[in-house]
Tab-separated table of N, CA and C in Angstrom:
chain	number	residue	atom	x	y	z
A	1016	MET	N	-41.664	-10.113	-22.004
A	1016	MET	CA	-41.461	-11.524	-22.207
A	1016	MET	C	-42.139	-11.927	-23.519
A	1017	ASP	N	-41.488	-11.643	-24.622
A	1017	ASP	CA	-42.080	-11.968	-25.914
A	1017	ASP	C	-41.893	-13.427	-26.269
A	1018	ARG	N	-40.731	-13.963	-25.959
A	1018	ARG	CA	-40.412	-15.327	-26.359
A	1018	ARG	C	-39.925	-16.090	-25.136
A	1019	GLU	N	-40.610	-17.154	-24.827
A	1019	GLU	CA	-40.277	-17.960	-23.648
A	1019	GLU	C	-39.971	-19.377	-24.119
A	1020	SER	N	-38.930	-19.969	-23.528
A	1020	SER	CA	-38.635	-21.363	-23.870
A	1020	SER	C	-39.085	-22.273	-22.738
A	1021	TRP	N	-39.535	-23.449	-23.141
A	1021	TRP	CA	-40.138	-24.397	-22.216
A	1021	TRP	C	-39.606	-25.796	-22.461
A	1022	ASN	N	-39.627	-26.609	-21.415
A	1022	ASN	CA	-39.382	-28.042	-21.531
A	1022	ASN	C	-40.739	-28.715	-21.638
A	1023	LEU	N	-40.913	-29.514	-22.665
A	1023	LEU	CA	-42.157	-30.254	-22.859
A	1023	LEU	C	-41.819	-31.740	-22.784
A	1024	LEU	N	-42.414	-32.424	-21.825
A	1024	LEU	CA	-42.211	-33.859	-21.674
A	1024	LEU	C	-43.499	-34.571	-22.063
A	1025	VAL	N	-43.367	-35.454	-23.033
A	1025	VAL	CA	-44.474	-36.289	-23.473
A	1025	VAL	C	-44.033	-37.722	-23.192
A	1026	TYR	N	-44.826	-38.444	-22.423
A	1026	TYR	CA	-44.385	-39.783	-22.030
A	1026	TYR	C	-45.527	-40.787	-22.043
A	1027	LYS	N	-45.122	-42.031	-22.052
A	1027	LYS	CA	-46.069	-43.138	-21.989
A	1027	LYS	C	-45.403	-44.217	-21.152
A	1028	VAL	N	-46.087	-44.640	-20.109
A	1028	VAL	CA	-45.549	-45.703	-19.260
A	1028	VAL	C	-46.506	-46.888	-19.305
A	1029	PRO	N	-45.976	-48.084	-19.099
A	1029	PRO	CA	-46.857	-49.258	-19.087
A	1029	PRO	C	-47.955	-49.095	-18.026
A	1030	ALA	N	-49.138	-49.594	-18.354
A	1030	ALA	CA	-50.280	-49.470	-17.433
A	1030	ALA	C	-50.050	-50.254	-16.147
A	1031	GLN	N	-49.380	-51.379	-16.266
A	1031	GLN	CA	-49.115	-52.207	-15.082
A	1031	GLN	C	-47.630	-52.483	-14.980
A	1032	PRO	N	-47.045	-52.484	-13.854
A	1032	PRO	CA	-47.675	-52.095	-12.593
A	1032	PRO	C	-47.831	-50.577	-12.516
A	1033	SER	N	-48.717	-50.136	-11.679
A	1033	SER	CA	-49.009	-48.704	-11.592
A	1033	SER	C	-47.914	-47.930	-10.868
A	1034	THR	N	-46.986	-48.624	-10.231
A	1034	THR	CA	-45.953	-47.944	-9.447
A	1034	THR	C	-45.122	-46.990	-10.296
A	1035	GLN	N	-44.813	-47.374	-11.539
A	1035	GLN	CA	-44.016	-46.461	-12.371
A	1035	GLN	C	-44.811	-45.221	-12.739
A	1036	ARG	N	-46.084	-45.388	-13.045
A	1036	ARG	CA	-46.932	-44.233	-13.387
A	1036	ARG	C	-47.014	-43.265	-12.215
A	1037	VAL	N	-47.192	-43.819	-11.013
A	1037	VAL	CA	-47.260	-42.994	-9.809
A	1037	VAL	C	-45.912	-42.322	-9.550
A	1038	TYR	N	-44.822	-43.066	-9.735
A	1038	TYR	CA	-43.472	-42.525	-9.556
A	1038	TYR	C	-43.249	-41.314	-10.464
A	1039	VAL	N	-43.602	-41.467	-11.738
A	1039	VAL	CA	-43.406	-40.381	-12.708
A	1039	VAL	C	-44.259	-39.177	-12.323
A	1040	TRP	N	-45.522	-39.427	-11.991
A	1040	TRP	CA	-46.423	-38.337	-11.618
A	1040	TRP	C	-45.879	-37.579	-10.412
A	1041	ARG	N	-45.429	-38.312	-9.374
A	1041	ARG	CA	-44.898	-37.654	-8.179
A	1041	ARG	C	-43.648	-36.836	-8.479
A	1042	LYS	N	-42.776	-37.378	-9.292
A	1042	LYS	CA	-41.559	-36.637	-9.651
A	1042	LYS	C	-41.915	-35.337	-10.367
A	1043	LEU	N	-42.832	-35.426	-11.306
A	1043	LEU	CA	-43.207	-34.232	-12.061
A	1043	LEU	C	-43.916	-33.210	-11.189
A	1044	LYS	N	-44.819	-33.666	-10.343
A	1044	LYS	CA	-45.495	-32.733	-9.446
A	1044	LYS	C	-44.495	-32.125	-8.464
A	1045	GLY	N	-43.521	-32.911	-8.041
A	1045	GLY	CA	-42.491	-32.403	-7.138
A	1045	GLY	C	-41.638	-31.314	-7.768
A	1046	LEU	N	-41.526	-31.351	-9.082
A	1046	LEU	CA	-40.776	-30.323	-9.799
A	1046	LEU	C	-41.634	-29.086	-10.093
A	1047	GLY	N	-42.942	-29.234	-9.912
A	1047	GLY	CA	-43.845	-28.124	-10.218
A	1047	GLY	C	-44.368	-28.151	-11.634
A	1048	ALA	N	-44.288	-29.308	-12.292
A	1048	ALA	CA	-44.732	-29.418	-13.687
A	1048	ALA	C	-46.215	-29.088	-13.829
A	1049	LEU	N	-46.534	-28.531	-14.944
A	1049	LEU	CA	-47.915	-28.225	-15.297
A	1049	LEU	C	-48.361	-29.243	-16.336
A	1050	TYR	N	-49.377	-30.018	-15.986
A	1050	TYR	CA	-49.910	-30.990	-16.947
A	1050	TYR	C	-50.820	-30.272	-17.935
A	1051	LEU	N	-50.511	-30.403	-19.210
A	1051	LEU	CA	-51.349	-29.834	-20.256
A	1051	LEU	C	-52.460	-30.813	-20.612
A	1052	GLN	N	-52.144	-32.071	-20.522
A	1052	GLN	CA	-53.096	-33.162	-20.646
A	1052	GLN	C	-52.398	-34.407	-20.107
A	1053	GLN	N	-53.078	-35.526	-20.103
A	1053	GLN	CA	-52.496	-36.740	-19.547
A	1053	GLN	C	-51.178	-37.061	-20.249
A	1054	SER	N	-50.150	-37.240	-19.456
A	1054	SER	CA	-48.809	-37.623	-19.933
A	1054	SER	C	-48.123	-36.566	-20.791
A	1055	VAL	N	-48.577	-35.332	-20.695
A	1055	VAL	CA	-47.943	-34.218	-21.404
A	1055	VAL	C	-47.803	-33.080	-20.408
A	1056	CYS	N	-46.560	-32.760	-20.069
A	1056	CYS	CA	-46.385	-31.685	-19.088
A	1056	CYS	C	-45.299	-30.713	-19.517
A	1057	LEU	N	-45.335	-29.576	-18.853
A	1057	LEU	CA	-44.515	-28.440	-19.230
A	1057	LEU	C	-43.808	-27.901	-18.001
A	1058	LEU	N	-42.565	-27.505	-18.206
A	1058	LEU	CA	-41.789	-26.796	-17.188
A	1058	LEU	C	-41.000	-25.704	-17.890
A	1059	PRO	N	-40.710	-24.616	-17.186
A	1059	PRO	CA	-39.888	-23.583	-17.819
A	1059	PRO	C	-38.490	-24.122	-18.121
A	1060	GLN	N	-37.863	-23.533	-19.111
A	1060	GLN	CA	-36.514	-23.939	-19.496
A	1060	GLN	C	-35.522	-23.368	-18.484
A	1061	ARG	N	-35.119	-24.223	-17.564
A	1061	ARG	CA	-34.109	-23.877	-16.562
A	1061	ARG	C	-33.183	-25.069	-16.424
A	1062	LYS	N	-31.915	-24.781	-16.238
A	1062	LYS	CA	-30.901	-25.844	-16.254
A	1062	LYS	C	-31.199	-26.947	-15.232
A	1063	ASP	N	-31.532	-26.577	-14.002
A	1063	ASP	CA	-31.774	-27.584	-12.971
A	1063	ASP	C	-32.994	-28.435	-13.307
A	1064	LEU	N	-34.036	-27.805	-13.821
A	1064	LEU	CA	-35.235	-28.550	-14.183
A	1064	LEU	C	-34.963	-29.474	-15.366
A	1065	ARG	N	-34.202	-28.986	-16.294
A	1065	ARG	CA	-33.875	-29.798	-17.481
A	1065	ARG	C	-33.135	-31.069	-17.064
A	1066	SER	N	-32.175	-30.948	-16.165
A	1066	SER	CA	-31.416	-32.141	-15.758
A	1066	SER	C	-32.316	-33.140	-15.035
A	1067	HIS	N	-33.244	-32.653	-14.210
A	1067	HIS	CA	-34.194	-33.554	-13.547
A	1067	HIS	C	-35.084	-34.258	-14.577
A	1068	LEU	N	-35.505	-33.516	-15.581
A	1068	LEU	CA	-36.348	-34.107	-16.613
A	1068	LEU	C	-35.586	-35.142	-17.442
A	1069	GLU	N	-34.327	-34.869	-17.714
A	1069	GLU	CA	-33.517	-35.848	-18.451
A	1069	GLU	C	-33.365	-37.139	-17.656
A	1070	GLU	N	-33.150	-37.013	-16.355
A	1070	GLU	CA	-33.068	-38.200	-15.492
A	1070	GLU	C	-34.395	-38.954	-15.488
A	1071	LEU	N	-35.486	-38.220	-15.392
A	1071	LEU	CA	-36.798	-38.844	-15.373
A	1071	LEU	C	-37.083	-39.538	-16.705
A	1072	LYS	N	-36.713	-38.908	-17.797
A	1072	LYS	CA	-36.887	-39.517	-19.118
A	1072	LYS	C	-36.140	-40.847	-19.170
A	1073	ALA	N	-34.917	-40.858	-18.666
A	1073	ALA	CA	-34.132	-42.099	-18.645
A	1073	ALA	C	-34.819	-43.158	-17.784
A	1074	ASP	N	-35.380	-42.752	-16.648
A	1074	ASP	CA	-36.106	-43.686	-15.780
A	1074	ASP	C	-37.330	-44.269	-16.490
A	1075	ILE	N	-38.044	-43.428	-17.216
A	1075	ILE	CA	-39.236	-43.877	-17.935
A	1075	ILE	C	-38.851	-44.926	-18.981
A	1076	VAL	N	-37.824	-44.620	-19.752
A	1076	VAL	CA	-37.372	-45.537	-20.803
A	1076	VAL	C	-36.847	-46.837	-20.183
A	1077	ALA	N	-36.085	-46.723	-19.097
A	1077	ALA	CA	-35.561	-47.914	-18.424
A	1077	ALA	C	-36.685	-48.790	-17.880
A	1078	GLY	N	-37.812	-48.189	-17.562
A	1078	GLY	CA	-38.965	-48.925	-17.046
A	1078	GLY	C	-39.877	-49.463	-18.138
A	1079	GLY	N	-39.437	-49.393	-19.374
A	1079	GLY	CA	-40.234	-49.933	-20.468
A	1079	GLY	C	-41.186	-48.941	-21.102
A	1080	GLY	N	-41.045	-47.673	-20.751
A	1080	GLY	CA	-41.921	-46.658	-21.315
A	1080	GLY	C	-41.262	-45.904	-22.456
A	1081	GLU	N	-41.943	-44.878	-22.892
A	1081	GLU	CA	-41.445	-44.010	-23.959
A	1081	GLU	C	-41.503	-42.574	-23.457
A	1082	ALA	N	-40.546	-41.773	-23.888
A	1082	ALA	CA	-40.549	-40.368	-23.472
A	1082	ALA	C	-39.822	-39.508	-24.491
A	1083	ASP	N	-40.400	-38.359	-24.735
A	1083	ASP	CA	-39.752	-37.337	-25.559
A	1083	ASP	C	-39.650	-36.088	-24.709
A	1084	LEU	N	-38.469	-35.531	-24.664
A	1084	LEU	CA	-38.233	-34.279	-23.943
A	1084	LEU	C	-37.839	-33.243	-24.984
A	1085	LEU	N	-38.705	-32.274	-25.161
A	1085	LEU	CA	-38.517	-31.274	-26.198
A	1085	LEU	C	-38.342	-29.889	-25.585
A	1086	THR	N	-37.568	-29.080	-26.251
A	1086	THR	CA	-37.505	-27.665	-25.916
A	1086	THR	C	-38.351	-26.946	-26.946
A	1087	ILE	N	-39.311	-26.191	-26.443
A	1087	ILE	CA	-40.176	-25.444	-27.355
A	1087	ILE	C	-40.095	-23.961	-27.016
A	1088	TRP	N	-40.355	-23.140	-28.016
A	1088	TRP	CA	-40.400	-21.699	-27.824
A	1088	TRP	C	-41.783	-21.226	-28.224
A	1089	ILE	N	-42.317	-20.371	-27.422
A	1089	ILE	CA	-43.625	-19.794	-27.736
A	1089	ILE	C	-43.405	-18.301	-27.955
A	1090	ASP	N	-43.747	-17.868	-29.143
A	1090	ASP	CA	-43.523	-16.478	-29.526
A	1090	ASP	C	-44.663	-15.549	-29.146
A	1091	GLU	N	-45.808	-16.110	-28.783
A	1091	GLU	CA	-46.970	-15.293	-28.479
A	1091	GLU	C	-46.966	-14.895	-27.005
A	1092	PRO	N	-46.824	-13.612	-26.702
A	1092	PRO	CA	-46.786	-13.171	-25.307
A	1092	PRO	C	-48.025	-13.584	-24.509
A	1093	GLN	N	-49.191	-13.551	-25.150
A	1093	GLN	CA	-50.414	-13.917	-24.439
A	1093	GLN	C	-50.387	-15.387	-24.031
A	1094	GLN	N	-49.873	-16.247	-24.893
A	1094	GLN	CA	-49.804	-17.672	-24.594
A	1094	GLN	C	-48.833	-17.916	-23.437
A	1095	ASN	N	-47.691	-17.251	-23.465
A	1095	ASN	CA	-46.728	-17.376	-22.361
A	1095	ASN	C	-47.339	-16.884	-21.057
A	1096	ALA	N	-48.016	-15.759	-21.123
A	1096	ALA	CA	-48.641	-15.204	-19.916
A	1096	ALA	C	-49.701	-16.153	-19.373
A	1097	MET	N	-50.457	-16.777	-20.269
A	1097	MET	CA	-51.484	-17.717	-19.837
A	1097	MET	C	-50.852	-18.934	-19.146
A	1098	LEU	N	-49.773	-19.443	-19.697
A	1098	LEU	CA	-49.093	-20.590	-19.084
A	1098	LEU	C	-48.529	-20.231	-17.715
A	1099	ILE	N	-47.915	-19.066	-17.628
A	1099	ILE	CA	-47.368	-18.618	-16.348
A	1099	ILE	C	-48.487	-18.470	-15.323
A	1100	GLU	N	-49.619	-17.942	-15.754
A	1100	GLU	CA	-50.769	-17.799	-14.858
A	1100	GLU	C	-51.249	-19.168	-14.369
A	1101	ARG	N	-51.247	-20.157	-15.245
A	1101	ARG	CA	-51.654	-21.506	-14.836
A	1101	ARG	C	-50.663	-22.091	-13.815
A	1102	PHE	N	-49.384	-21.838	-14.010
A	1102	PHE	CA	-48.394	-22.272	-13.021
A	1102	PHE	C	-48.662	-21.598	-11.677
A	1103	GLN	N	-48.947	-20.304	-11.715
A	1103	GLN	CA	-49.217	-19.563	-10.478
A	1103	GLN	C	-50.495	-20.068	-9.805
A	1104	GLN	N	-51.518	-20.353	-10.578
A	1104	GLN	CA	-52.758	-20.890	-10.009
A	1104	GLN	C	-52.506	-22.238	-9.342
A	1105	GLN	N	-51.697	-23.050	-9.981
A	1105	GLN	CA	-51.358	-24.354	-9.421
A	1105	GLN	C	-50.663	-24.191	-8.068
A	1106	ALA	N	-49.713	-23.270	-7.993
A	1106	ALA	CA	-49.007	-23.025	-6.734
A	1106	ALA	C	-49.956	-22.417	-5.700
A	1107	ASP	N	-50.802	-21.507	-6.122
A	1107	ASP	CA	-51.745	-20.888	-5.187
A	1107	ASP	C	-52.709	-21.907	-4.590
A	1108	GLN	N	-53.065	-22.917	-5.355
A	1108	GLN	CA	-53.917	-23.982	-4.808
A	1108	GLN	C	-53.194	-24.687	-3.660
A	1109	GLU	N	-51.915	-24.928	-3.838
A	1109	GLU	CA	-51.143	-25.560	-2.766
A	1109	GLU	C	-51.028	-24.638	-1.556
A	1110	TYR	N	-50.812	-23.350	-1.814
A	1110	TYR	CA	-50.752	-22.402	-0.698
A	1110	TYR	C	-52.085	-22.365	0.047
A	1111	GLN	N	-53.190	-22.447	-0.675
A	1111	GLN	CA	-54.504	-22.456	-0.018
A	1111	GLN	C	-54.678	-23.698	0.851
A	1112	GLU	N	-54.208	-24.810	0.367
A	1112	GLU	CA	-54.270	-26.035	1.167
A	1112	GLU	C	-53.416	-25.881	2.427
A	1113	PHE	N	-52.261	-25.272	2.274
A	1113	PHE	CA	-51.378	-25.012	3.413
A	1113	PHE	C	-52.078	-24.102	4.422
A	1114	LEU	N	-52.726	-23.045	3.933
A	1114	LEU	CA	-53.444	-22.130	4.825
A	1114	LEU	C	-54.550	-22.857	5.576
A	1115	GLY	N	-55.204	-23.785	4.916
A	1115	GLY	CA	-56.228	-24.590	5.580
A	1115	GLY	C	-55.631	-25.415	6.712
A	1116	GLN	N	-54.461	-25.962	6.494
A	1116	GLN	CA	-53.793	-26.738	7.546
A	1116	GLN	C	-53.368	-25.831	8.699
A	1117	CYS	N	-52.990	-24.606	8.381
A	1117	CYS	CA	-52.652	-23.642	9.443
A	1117	CYS	C	-53.898	-23.320	10.273
A	1118	ARG	N	-55.026	-23.134	9.612
A	1118	ARG	CA	-56.269	-22.888	10.349
A	1118	ARG	C	-56.604	-24.075	11.246
A	1119	ASP	N	-56.415	-25.275	10.721
A	1119	ASP	CA	-56.664	-26.480	11.523
A	1119	ASP	C	-55.737	-26.535	12.735
A	1120	PHE	N	-54.504	-26.102	12.553
A	1120	PHE	CA	-53.535	-26.088	13.649
A	1120	PHE	C	-54.010	-25.154	14.759
A	1121	HIS	N	-54.429	-23.950	14.384
A	1121	HIS	CA	-54.947	-22.997	15.376
A	1121	HIS	C	-56.198	-23.546	16.065
A	1122	SER	N	-57.069	-24.173	15.288
A	1122	SER	CA	-58.293	-24.745	15.858
A	1122	SER	C	-57.960	-25.823	16.877
A	1123	GLU	N	-56.986	-26.646	16.559
A	1123	GLU	CA	-56.574	-27.708	17.480
A	1123	GLU	C	-56.056	-27.116	18.790
A	1124	LEU	N	-55.201	-26.113	18.683
A	1124	LEU	CA	-54.669	-25.476	19.903
A	1124	LEU	C	-55.802	-24.819	20.694
A	1125	SER	N	-56.708	-24.177	19.999
A	1125	SER	CA	-57.845	-23.537	20.679
A	1125	SER	C	-58.698	-24.558	21.410
A	1126	GLU	N	-58.933	-25.685	20.774
A	1126	GLU	CA	-59.736	-26.733	21.395
A	1126	GLU	C	-59.038	-27.295	22.630
A	1127	GLU	N	-57.742	-27.504	22.549
A	1127	GLU	CA	-56.993	-28.015	23.712
A	1127	GLU	C	-57.049	-27.010	24.862
A	1128	ARG	N	-56.986	-25.735	24.527
A	1128	ARG	CA	-57.105	-24.711	25.566
A	1128	ARG	C	-58.513	-24.727	26.173
A	1129	ARG	N	-59.515	-24.836	25.304
A	1129	ARG	CA	-60.905	-24.801	25.762
A	1129	ARG	C	-61.194	-25.927	26.755
A	1130	ILE	N	-60.663	-27.113	26.485
A	1130	ILE	CA	-60.937	-28.249	27.370
A	1130	ILE	C	-59.834	-28.430	28.423
A	1131	SER	N	-58.950	-27.453	28.508
A	1131	SER	CA	-57.842	-27.465	29.481
A	1131	SER	C	-56.992	-28.726	29.378
A	1132	ASN	N	-56.739	-29.131	28.158
A	1132	ASN	CA	-55.876	-30.286	27.913
A	1132	ASN	C	-54.466	-29.775	27.622
A	1133	LEU	N	-53.877	-29.171	28.630
A	1133	LEU	CA	-52.557	-28.553	28.507
A	1133	LEU	C	-51.515	-29.516	29.074
A	1134	THR	N	-51.191	-30.522	28.266
A	1134	THR	CA	-50.267	-31.570	28.710
A	1134	THR	C	-49.062	-31.629	27.786
A	1135	PHE	N	-48.023	-32.294	28.291
A	1135	PHE	CA	-46.825	-32.463	27.471
A	1135	PHE	C	-47.106	-33.360	26.270
A	1136	ALA	N	-48.023	-34.314	26.424
A	1136	ALA	CA	-48.393	-35.173	25.293
A	1136	ALA	C	-49.007	-34.329	24.172
A	1137	GLU	N	-49.887	-33.403	24.529
A	1137	GLU	CA	-50.491	-32.518	23.521
A	1137	GLU	C	-49.454	-31.577	22.930
A	1138	LEU	N	-48.548	-31.129	23.766
A	1138	LEU	CA	-47.483	-30.249	23.291
A	1138	LEU	C	-46.649	-30.973	22.239
A	1139	GLU	N	-46.284	-32.205	22.529
A	1139	GLU	CA	-45.474	-32.989	21.599
A	1139	GLU	C	-46.237	-33.263	20.303
A	1140	GLU	N	-47.501	-33.617	20.426
A	1140	GLU	CA	-48.327	-33.897	19.249
A	1140	GLU	C	-48.426	-32.670	18.351
A	1141	ASN	N	-48.630	-31.523	18.940
A	1141	ASN	CA	-48.759	-30.306	18.139
A	1141	ASN	C	-47.417	-29.818	17.616
A	1142	GLU	N	-46.356	-30.129	18.297
A	1142	GLU	CA	-45.026	-29.793	17.780
A	1142	GLU	C	-44.751	-30.586	16.502
A	1143	VAL	N	-45.197	-31.834	16.473
A	1143	VAL	CA	-45.059	-32.652	15.264
A	1143	VAL	C	-45.810	-31.998	14.107
A	1144	GLU	N	-47.019	-31.527	14.371
A	1144	GLU	CA	-47.807	-30.867	13.327
A	1144	GLU	C	-47.143	-29.585	12.839
A	1145	LEU	N	-46.581	-28.818	13.767
A	1145	LEU	CA	-45.890	-27.595	13.384
A	1145	LEU	C	-44.653	-27.920	12.542
A	1146	THR	N	-43.959	-28.975	12.900
A	1146	THR	CA	-42.785	-29.399	12.132
A	1146	THR	C	-43.193	-29.764	10.707
A	1147	LYS	N	-44.331	-30.414	10.555
A	1147	LYS	CA	-44.833	-30.750	9.217
A	1147	LYS	C	-45.095	-29.479	8.410
A	1148	LEU	N	-45.725	-28.498	9.052
A	1148	LEU	CA	-45.986	-27.237	8.358
A	1148	LEU	C	-44.681	-26.558	7.956
A	1149	ARG	N	-43.722	-26.566	8.855
A	1149	ARG	CA	-42.420	-25.934	8.565
A	1149	ARG	C	-41.705	-26.603	7.395
A	1150	SER	N	-41.863	-27.898	7.257
A	1150	SER	CA	-41.175	-28.577	6.151
A	1150	SER	C	-41.980	-28.532	4.854
A	1151	TRP	N	-43.286	-28.384	4.969
A	1151	TRP	CA	-44.138	-28.366	3.784
A	1151	TRP	C	-44.021	-27.059	3.000
A	1152	LEU	N	-43.976	-25.941	3.684
A	1152	LEU	CA	-43.954	-24.651	2.985
A	1152	LEU	C	-42.754	-24.513	2.038
A	1153	PRO	N	-41.530	-24.873	2.449
A	1153	PRO	CA	-40.417	-24.772	1.490
A	1153	PRO	C	-40.587	-25.680	0.267
A	1154	LYS	N	-41.255	-26.800	0.448
A	1154	LYS	CA	-41.494	-27.694	-0.695
A	1154	LYS	C	-42.451	-27.049	-1.685
A	1155	ILE	N	-43.479	-26.407	-1.160
A	1155	ILE	CA	-44.410	-25.693	-2.041
A	1155	ILE	C	-43.659	-24.576	-2.761
A	1156	ARG	N	-42.847	-23.864	-2.015
A	1156	ARG	CA	-42.091	-22.746	-2.593
A	1156	ARG	C	-41.172	-23.220	-3.716
A	1157	ASP	N	-40.558	-24.390	-3.540
A	1157	ASP	CA	-39.690	-24.934	-4.584
A	1157	ASP	C	-40.467	-25.216	-5.863
A	1158	ARG	N	-41.737	-25.604	-5.736
A	1158	ARG	CA	-42.572	-25.897	-6.906
A	1158	ARG	C	-43.232	-24.636	-7.476
A	1159	ASP	N	-43.137	-23.552	-6.746
A	1159	ASP	CA	-43.732	-22.279	-7.164
A	1159	ASP	C	-42.732	-21.592	-8.098
A	1160	LEU	N	-42.809	-21.925	-9.367
A	1160	LEU	CA	-41.791	-21.512	-10.331
A	1160	LEU	C	-41.945	-20.086	-10.833
A	1161	PHE	N	-43.104	-19.474	-10.548
A	1161	PHE	CA	-43.349	-18.113	-11.039
A	1161	PHE	C	-43.894	-17.195	-9.949
A	1162	ASP	N	-43.459	-17.404	-8.728
A	1162	ASP	CA	-43.772	-16.514	-7.606
A	1162	ASP	C	-45.262	-16.182	-7.485
A	1163	ALA	N	-46.030	-17.200	-7.199
A	1163	ALA	CA	-47.472	-17.015	-6.986
A	1163	ALA	C	-47.709	-16.110	-5.777
A	1164	GLN	N	-48.845	-15.460	-5.768
A	1164	GLN	CA	-49.154	-14.487	-4.719
A	1164	GLN	C	-49.327	-15.119	-3.346
A	1165	GLY	N	-49.696	-16.372	-3.280
A	1165	GLY	CA	-50.013	-17.012	-2.014
A	1165	GLY	C	-48.854	-17.207	-1.068
A	1166	TYR	N	-47.629	-17.058	-1.555
A	1166	TYR	CA	-46.468	-17.338	-0.711
A	1166	TYR	C	-46.386	-16.417	0.505
A	1167	SER	N	-46.574	-15.142	0.315
A	1167	SER	CA	-46.438	-14.214	1.448
A	1167	SER	C	-47.496	-14.490	2.510
A	1168	GLN	N	-48.706	-14.795	2.087
A	1168	GLN	CA	-49.770	-15.103	3.038
A	1168	GLN	C	-49.447	-16.410	3.776
A	1169	ALA	N	-48.903	-17.379	3.072
A	1169	ALA	CA	-48.536	-18.650	3.698
A	1169	ALA	C	-47.402	-18.459	4.703
A	1170	THR	N	-46.456	-17.606	4.376
A	1170	THR	CA	-45.354	-17.314	5.287
A	1170	THR	C	-45.869	-16.671	6.570
A	1171	GLU	N	-46.777	-15.715	6.416
A	1171	GLU	CA	-47.375	-15.064	7.590
A	1171	GLU	C	-48.180	-16.060	8.422
A	1172	ALA	N	-48.885	-16.945	7.752
A	1172	ALA	CA	-49.686	-17.949	8.462
A	1172	ALA	C	-48.782	-18.885	9.264
A	1173	LEU	N	-47.642	-19.263	8.702
A	1173	LEU	CA	-46.708	-20.124	9.429
A	1173	LEU	C	-46.160	-19.397	10.651
A	1174	LYS	N	-45.834	-18.121	10.497
A	1174	LYS	CA	-45.352	-17.336	11.645
A	1174	LYS	C	-46.416	-17.289	12.741
A	1175	ALA	N	-47.666	-17.113	12.349
A	1175	ALA	CA	-48.760	-17.079	13.324
A	1175	ALA	C	-48.889	-18.429	14.036
A	1176	CYS	N	-48.694	-19.517	13.305
A	1176	CYS	CA	-48.725	-20.851	13.925
A	1176	CYS	C	-47.598	-20.996	14.934
A	1177	GLU	N	-46.431	-20.508	14.573
A	1177	GLU	CA	-45.283	-20.594	15.477
A	1177	GLU	C	-45.527	-19.794	16.752
A	1178	LEU	N	-46.108	-18.608	16.611
A	1178	LEU	CA	-46.415	-17.792	17.782
A	1178	LEU	C	-47.491	-18.440	18.651
A	1179	ASP	N	-48.509	-18.994	18.017
A	1179	ASP	CA	-49.570	-19.665	18.761
A	1179	ASP	C	-49.003	-20.886	19.498
A	1180	PHE	N	-48.117	-21.604	18.842
A	1180	PHE	CA	-47.506	-22.770	19.486
A	1180	PHE	C	-46.619	-22.338	20.661
A	1181	GLN	N	-45.904	-21.230	20.498
A	1181	GLN	CA	-45.075	-20.712	21.595
A	1181	GLN	C	-45.951	-20.376	22.806
A	1182	LEU	N	-47.077	-19.735	22.565
A	1182	LEU	CA	-48.004	-19.410	23.647
A	1182	LEU	C	-48.560	-20.687	24.270
A	1183	PHE	N	-48.917	-21.661	23.433
A	1183	PHE	CA	-49.424	-22.931	23.935
A	1183	PHE	C	-48.368	-23.624	24.805
A	1184	THR	N	-47.120	-23.568	24.373
A	1184	THR	CA	-46.022	-24.158	25.149
A	1184	THR	C	-45.937	-23.523	26.533
A	1185	GLU	N	-46.007	-22.197	26.575
A	1185	GLU	CA	-45.958	-21.497	27.860
A	1185	GLU	C	-47.147	-21.885	28.738
A	1186	GLN	N	-48.297	-22.051	28.123
A	1186	GLN	CA	-49.491	-22.437	28.879
A	1186	GLN	C	-49.360	-23.860	29.439
A	1187	VAL	N	-48.771	-24.759	28.661
A	1187	VAL	CA	-48.548	-26.123	29.137
A	1187	VAL	C	-47.579	-26.114	30.316
A	1188	TYR	N	-46.494	-25.394	30.180
A	1188	TYR	CA	-45.518	-25.326	31.273
A	1188	TYR	C	-46.165	-24.745	32.535
A	1189	GLN	N	-46.960	-23.716	32.342
A	1189	GLN	CA	-47.647	-23.107	33.487
A	1189	GLN	C	-48.617	-24.111	34.121
A	1190	ALA	N	-49.368	-24.828	33.301
A	1190	ALA	CA	-50.324	-25.818	33.828
A	1190	ALA	C	-49.619	-26.958	34.559
A	1191	GLU	N	-48.408	-27.266	34.113
A	1191	GLU	CA	-47.640	-28.343	34.738
A	1191	GLU	C	-46.819	-27.828	35.938
A	1192	GLY	N	-46.924	-26.539	36.189
A	1192	GLY	CA	-46.213	-25.961	37.338
A	1192	GLY	C	-44.718	-25.799	37.115
A	1193	ILE	N	-44.330	-25.638	35.888
A	1193	ILE	CA	-42.907	-25.480	35.564
A	1193	ILE	C	-42.682	-24.061	35.046
A	1194	ASP	N	-41.660	-23.426	35.551
A	1194	ASP	CA	-41.303	-22.090	35.126
A	1194	ASP	C	-40.549	-22.208	33.791
A	1195	SER	N	-41.218	-21.817	32.699
A	1195	SER	CA	-40.601	-21.951	31.380
A	1195	SER	C	-39.391	-21.044	31.212
A	1196	GLU	N	-39.295	-20.013	31.993
A	1196	GLU	CA	-38.146	-19.100	31.906
A	1196	GLU	C	-36.853	-19.765	32.387
A	1197	SER	N	-36.981	-20.759	33.274
A	1197	SER	CA	-35.783	-21.378	33.810
A	1197	SER	C	-35.229	-22.470	32.898
A	1198	LEU	N	-35.944	-22.805	31.848
A	1198	LEU	CA	-35.483	-23.885	30.948
A	1198	LEU	C	-34.550	-23.391	29.890
């Protein structure tokens, strides 16, 4: 990878109201953008990302801001590698946060087991949490533009949560005197 092309977005939005600034930040983070400094971010040159950035640029300008969307090429392999590493670190931070939520999920199930709170209300509450985990991981993966190492560990952690929840479900059914096999 000697020469890599990048999308560089440099923007300025009005300070007030803050809703546009937050909107722009969320859109960029949702795309997996890497902030080089305030209001300057980078994404790899990919057609889908470029179209999202063009739409965002139009939104910024329509909101009274300024934006430049540039395509840049970096000829230095070390610089490209460093940028890719920063993208991977950014994604790995999200995977670590996800793993923390998985640990919290297991802790919650363990605590409910410890206090024998094996009820349908707890089952429903924890199913909601598992659903959040299931929807969060693909979002992180979409922002993981350079295949960070944390993805495989996060995938395994989600599987472990699903298995723990399945066991918890069986325990709730058993505590409620219902044969889960007949359902």
